[in-house]
mmCIF file of C-alpha atoms and ligand atoms in Angstrom:
data_model
loop_
_atom_site.group_PDB
_atom_site.id
_atom_site.type_symbol
_atom_site.label_atom_id
_atom_site.label_comp_id
_atom_site.label_asym_id
_atom_site.label_seq_id
_atom_site.Cartn_x
_atom_site.Cartn_y
_atom_site.Cartn_z
ATOM 1 C CA MET A 1 2.732 16.587 24.445
ATOM 2 C CA ALA A 2 6.521 16.655 24.717
ATOM 3 C CA ASN A 3 8.060 12.837 26.340
ATOM 4 C CA ASN A 4 9.086 14.977 29.358
ATOM 5 C CA ARG A 5 5.714 15.883 30.141
ATOM 6 C CA THR A 6 2.495 14.072 31.943
ATOM 7 C CA PHE A 7 -0.452 14.957 32.594
ATOM 8 C CA THR A 8 -2.578 14.677 36.193
ATOM 9 C CA MET A 9 -5.867 15.957 37.724
ATOM 10 C CA ILE A 10 -6.761 16.025 41.204
ATOM 11 C CA LYS A 11 -10.045 14.684 41.516
ATOM 12 C CA PRO A 12 -13.568 15.808 43.048
ATOM 13 C CA ASP A 13 -12.370 13.896 46.699
ATOM 14 C CA ALA A 14 -9.217 15.681 47.265
ATOM 15 C CA PHE A 15 -10.224 19.248 45.477
ATOM 16 C CA GLY A 16 -13.383 18.844 47.948
ATOM 17 C CA ALA A 17 -11.420 18.019 50.909
ATOM 18 C CA GLY A 18 -9.138 21.219 50.393
ATOM 19 C CA ASN A 19 -5.931 18.962 49.471
ATOM 20 C CA SER A 20 -4.946 20.594 46.226
ATOM 21 C CA GLY A 21 -2.384 22.856 47.587
ATOM 22 C CA ALA A 22 -0.545 19.939 49.609
ATOM 23 C CA ILE A 23 -0.736 17.366 46.758
ATOM 24 C CA LEU A 24 0.636 20.436 44.283
ATOM 25 C CA LYS A 25 3.599 20.909 46.671
ATOM 26 C CA MET A 26 4.282 17.283 46.825
ATOM 27 C CA ILE A 27 4.401 17.520 43.069
ATOM 28 C CA GLU A 28 6.814 20.131 43.042
ATOM 29 C CA GLU A 29 8.993 19.001 45.797
ATOM 30 C CA ALA A 30 9.073 15.664 43.591
ATOM 31 C CA GLY A 31 10.778 17.798 41.089
ATOM 32 C CA PHE A 32 8.000 18.266 38.681
ATOM 33 C CA LYS A 33 7.197 21.633 36.946
ATOM 34 C CA ILE A 34 3.585 23.027 36.653
ATOM 35 C CA VAL A 35 3.244 23.976 33.056
ATOM 36 C CA ALA A 36 -0.676 24.249 32.840
ATOM 37 C CA MET A 37 -3.361 24.066 35.048
ATOM 38 C CA LYS A 38 -7.143 25.259 35.476
ATOM 39 C CA ALA A 39 -10.166 24.361 37.947
ATOM 40 C CA THR A 40 -13.103 22.897 35.898
ATOM 41 C CA LYS A 41 -16.022 20.684 36.484
ATOM 42 C CA LEU A 42 -16.641 17.739 34.217
ATOM 43 C CA SER A 43 -20.425 17.074 33.128
ATOM 44 C CA PRO A 44 -20.810 13.303 33.122
ATOM 45 C CA GLU A 45 -21.242 12.932 29.726
ATOM 46 C CA MET A 46 -17.296 14.647 29.383
ATOM 47 C CA ALA A 47 -16.206 12.245 32.220
ATOM 48 C CA GLY A 48 -17.542 9.514 30.367
ATOM 49 C CA LYS A 49 -15.560 10.569 27.380
ATOM 50 C CA PHE A 50 -12.490 11.046 29.309
ATOM 51 C CA TYR A 51 -12.472 7.586 30.809
ATOM 52 C CA GLU A 52 -13.862 5.860 27.420
ATOM 53 C CA VAL A 53 -11.206 3.071 27.490
ATOM 54 C CA HIS A 54 -13.116 2.041 30.515
ATOM 55 C CA SER A 55 -16.513 1.768 29.355
ATOM 56 C CA GLU A 56 -16.777 -2.278 29.594
ATOM 57 C CA ARG A 57 -15.502 -2.032 33.053
ATOM 58 C CA PRO A 58 -18.209 -2.520 35.736
ATOM 59 C CA PHE A 59 -17.214 0.500 37.465
ATOM 60 C CA TYR A 60 -17.717 2.489 34.629
ATOM 61 C CA ALA A 61 -20.817 4.658 35.439
ATOM 62 C CA ALA A 62 -20.123 5.059 39.172
ATOM 63 C CA LEU A 63 -16.789 6.530 38.031
ATOM 64 C CA CYS A 64 -17.998 8.809 35.333
ATOM 65 C CA ALA A 65 -20.948 10.027 38.276
ATOM 66 C CA TYR A 66 -17.896 10.417 40.811
ATOM 67 C CA MET A 67 -15.745 11.999 38.334
ATOM 68 C CA SER A 68 -18.425 15.121 37.353
ATOM 69 C CA SER A 69 -19.587 15.252 41.026
ATOM 70 C CA GLY A 70 -17.662 18.237 42.025
ATOM 71 C CA PRO A 71 -14.603 20.480 40.779
ATOM 72 C CA ILE A 72 -11.131 19.185 39.117
ATOM 73 C CA LEU A 73 -7.619 20.370 38.646
ATOM 74 C CA PRO A 74 -6.339 19.506 35.322
ATOM 75 C CA VAL A 75 -2.649 20.184 35.389
ATOM 76 C CA ILE A 76 0.433 19.621 33.014
ATOM 77 C CA LEU A 77 3.669 18.341 34.598
ATOM 78 C CA GLU A 78 7.399 18.756 33.156
ATOM 79 C CA LYS A 79 10.234 16.707 34.270
ATOM 80 C CA ASP A 80 12.575 14.001 32.961
ATOM 81 C CA ASN A 81 11.262 10.732 32.623
ATOM 82 C CA ALA A 82 7.496 12.439 33.835
ATOM 83 C CA VAL A 83 5.137 9.475 33.119
ATOM 84 C CA GLU A 84 7.044 7.044 35.136
ATOM 85 C CA ASP A 85 8.027 9.036 37.750
ATOM 86 C CA PHE A 86 4.682 10.561 38.231
ATOM 87 C CA ARG A 87 3.044 7.117 38.497
ATOM 88 C CA LYS A 88 5.833 6.221 41.445
ATOM 89 C CA LEU A 89 4.727 9.398 43.363
ATOM 90 C CA ILE A 90 0.757 8.829 43.109
ATOM 91 C CA GLY A 91 1.041 5.020 43.997
ATOM 92 C CA ALA A 92 -1.045 2.260 43.661
ATOM 93 C CA THR A 93 -4.588 2.908 42.151
ATOM 94 C CA ASN A 94 -6.216 1.141 45.401
ATOM 95 C CA PRO A 95 -4.795 3.408 48.287
ATOM 96 C CA ALA A 96 -4.748 0.000 50.210
ATOM 97 C CA ASP A 97 -2.060 -1.121 48.058
ATOM 98 C CA ALA A 98 0.115 2.184 47.204
ATOM 99 C CA ALA A 99 3.478 2.311 49.279
ATOM 100 C CA GLU A 100 3.927 4.344 52.123
ATOM 101 C CA GLY A 101 4.405 8.248 51.208
ATOM 102 C CA THR A 102 2.930 7.978 47.773
ATOM 103 C CA ILE A 103 0.145 11.054 47.051
ATOM 104 C CA ARG A 104 -2.743 8.041 47.159
ATOM 105 C CA LYS A 105 -1.576 6.666 50.340
ATOM 106 C CA ILE A 106 -1.770 10.075 51.768
ATOM 107 C CA PHE A 107 -4.771 11.498 50.514
ATOM 108 C CA ALA A 108 -7.075 8.831 48.740
ATOM 109 C CA THR A 109 -10.018 7.480 50.468
ATOM 110 C CA SER A 110 -10.974 4.737 48.247
ATOM 111 C CA ILE A 111 -10.147 3.114 44.982
ATOM 112 C CA GLU A 112 -12.606 5.237 43.139
ATOM 113 C CA ALA A 113 -12.042 8.366 45.059
ATOM 114 C CA ASN A 114 -8.413 7.974 44.726
ATOM 115 C CA ALA A 115 -7.117 11.682 44.868
ATOM 116 C CA VAL A 116 -5.353 12.073 41.500
ATOM 117 C CA HIS A 117 -5.107 10.941 37.910
ATOM 118 C CA GLY A 118 -1.927 10.347 36.304
ATOM 119 C CA SER A 119 -1.570 9.064 32.708
ATOM 120 C CA ASP A 120 0.098 5.903 32.138
ATOM 121 C CA SER A 121 1.999 6.421 28.875
ATOM 122 C CA ASP A 122 3.407 9.697 26.537
ATOM 123 C CA GLU A 123 0.507 8.729 23.893
ATOM 124 C CA ASN A 124 -2.039 9.024 26.850
ATOM 125 C CA ALA A 125 -0.515 12.152 28.535
ATOM 126 C CA ALA A 126 -0.719 13.918 25.037
ATOM 127 C CA ILE A 127 -4.408 12.402 24.701
ATOM 128 C CA GLU A 128 -5.425 13.183 27.902
ATOM 129 C CA GLY A 129 -3.418 16.758 28.015
ATOM 130 C CA ASN A 130 -5.467 17.830 24.709
ATOM 131 C CA PHE A 131 -8.121 16.977 26.161
ATOM 132 C CA PHE A 132 -8.407 19.870 28.661
ATOM 133 C CA PHE A 133 -5.967 22.170 27.192
ATOM 134 C CA SER A 134 -6.305 21.681 23.366
ATOM 135 C CA GLN A 135 -6.286 25.602 23.394
ATOM 136 C CA PHE A 136 -2.893 26.196 24.302
ATOM 137 C CA GLU A 137 -0.693 25.090 21.547
ATOM 138 C CA ARG A 138 2.465 25.873 23.595
ATOM 139 C CA VAL A 139 1.457 23.448 26.095
ATOM 140 C CA LEU A 140 0.947 20.282 24.452
HETATM 141 N N1 LIG B 1 -12.518 -1.453 40.869
HETATM 142 C C1 LIG B 1 -12.415 -0.244 40.933
HETATM 143 N N2 LIG B 1 -13.916 -0.002 41.423
HETATM 144 C C2 LIG B 1 -14.357 1.550 41.069
HETATM 145 N N3 LIG B 1 -13.132 2.416 40.901
HETATM 146 C C3 LIG B 1 -12.113 2.061 39.975
HETATM 147 C C4 LIG B 1 -11.890 0.239 40.149
HETATM 148 N N4 LIG B 1 -10.349 0.481 39.195
HETATM 149 C C5 LIG B 1 -10.710 1.888 39.100
HETATM 150 N N5 LIG B 1 -11.243 2.842 39.281
HETATM 151 C C6 LIG B 1 -11.307 3.694 38.950
HETATM 152 O O1 LIG B 1 -10.908 4.185 37.809
HETATM 153 C C7 LIG B 1 -10.081 5.240 37.424
HETATM 154 C C8 LIG B 1 -9.079 4.673 36.093
HETATM 155 O O2 LIG B 1 -8.631 3.195 36.394
HETATM 156 P P1 LIG B 1 -7.316 2.387 36.056
HETATM 157 O O3 LIG B 1 -7.207 1.134 36.175
HETATM 158 O O4 LIG B 1 -6.980 3.480 34.745
HETATM 159 O O5 LIG B 1 -6.287 3.405 37.235
HETATM 160 P P2 LIG B 1 -4.776 4.050 37.330
HETATM 161 O O6 LIG B 1 -4.288 4.463 36.006
HETATM 162 O O7 LIG B 1 -4.178 3.751 38.404
HETATM 163 O O8 LIG B 1 -5.774 5.460 37.323
HETATM 164 P P3 LIG B 1 -5.975 6.889 36.764
HETATM 165 O O9 LIG B 1 -5.905 6.712 35.225
HETATM 166 O O10 LIG B 1 -6.709 7.645 37.483
HETATM 167 O O11 LIG B 1 -4.330 7.380 37.072
HETATM 168 C C9 LIG B 1 -8.745 4.806 38.651
HETATM 169 O O12 LIG B 1 -7.936 5.722 38.981
HETATM 170 C C10 LIG B 1 -10.073 4.546 39.870
HETATM 171 O O13 LIG B 1 -10.610 6.195 40.093
#
């Protein structure tokens, strides 16, 4: 994926609460362009693959169950400095630690159900974007 792109997904808590539109509005108002987006639902096995890097962590099983508990909205975004700027926009993993005005501060309910994902590097953005959109060569 181009270096000016990043990958996000709106997680089941935010999708289920009907907050997808408000979150996408914040993302666009922060200067990101939506390149690709689809609603889908992960099986526990697919959630396990997506979060494989965390397979040794104590929260892994709960995370996979949660991430497969309802629909999600994977999205590819474009902006200069996309990965870093998007991590700033979403805030800390735990909403209790997230800065005021960040997406997680506003919409997350817990450290697990934290509303959105944001890739942490260009390399992972490419891997994660490819996980959901491999059929669309032009967005990757
Ligand atoms: N201590 C924890 N307890 C429960 N769930 C957790 C915990 N730490 C992280 N998670 C869940 O695992 C996800 C991945 O953890 P990671 O440390 O990569 O956080 P992150 O990089 O802020 O989040 P993401 O990768 O989703 O953008 C978190 O977004 C959260 O949903």
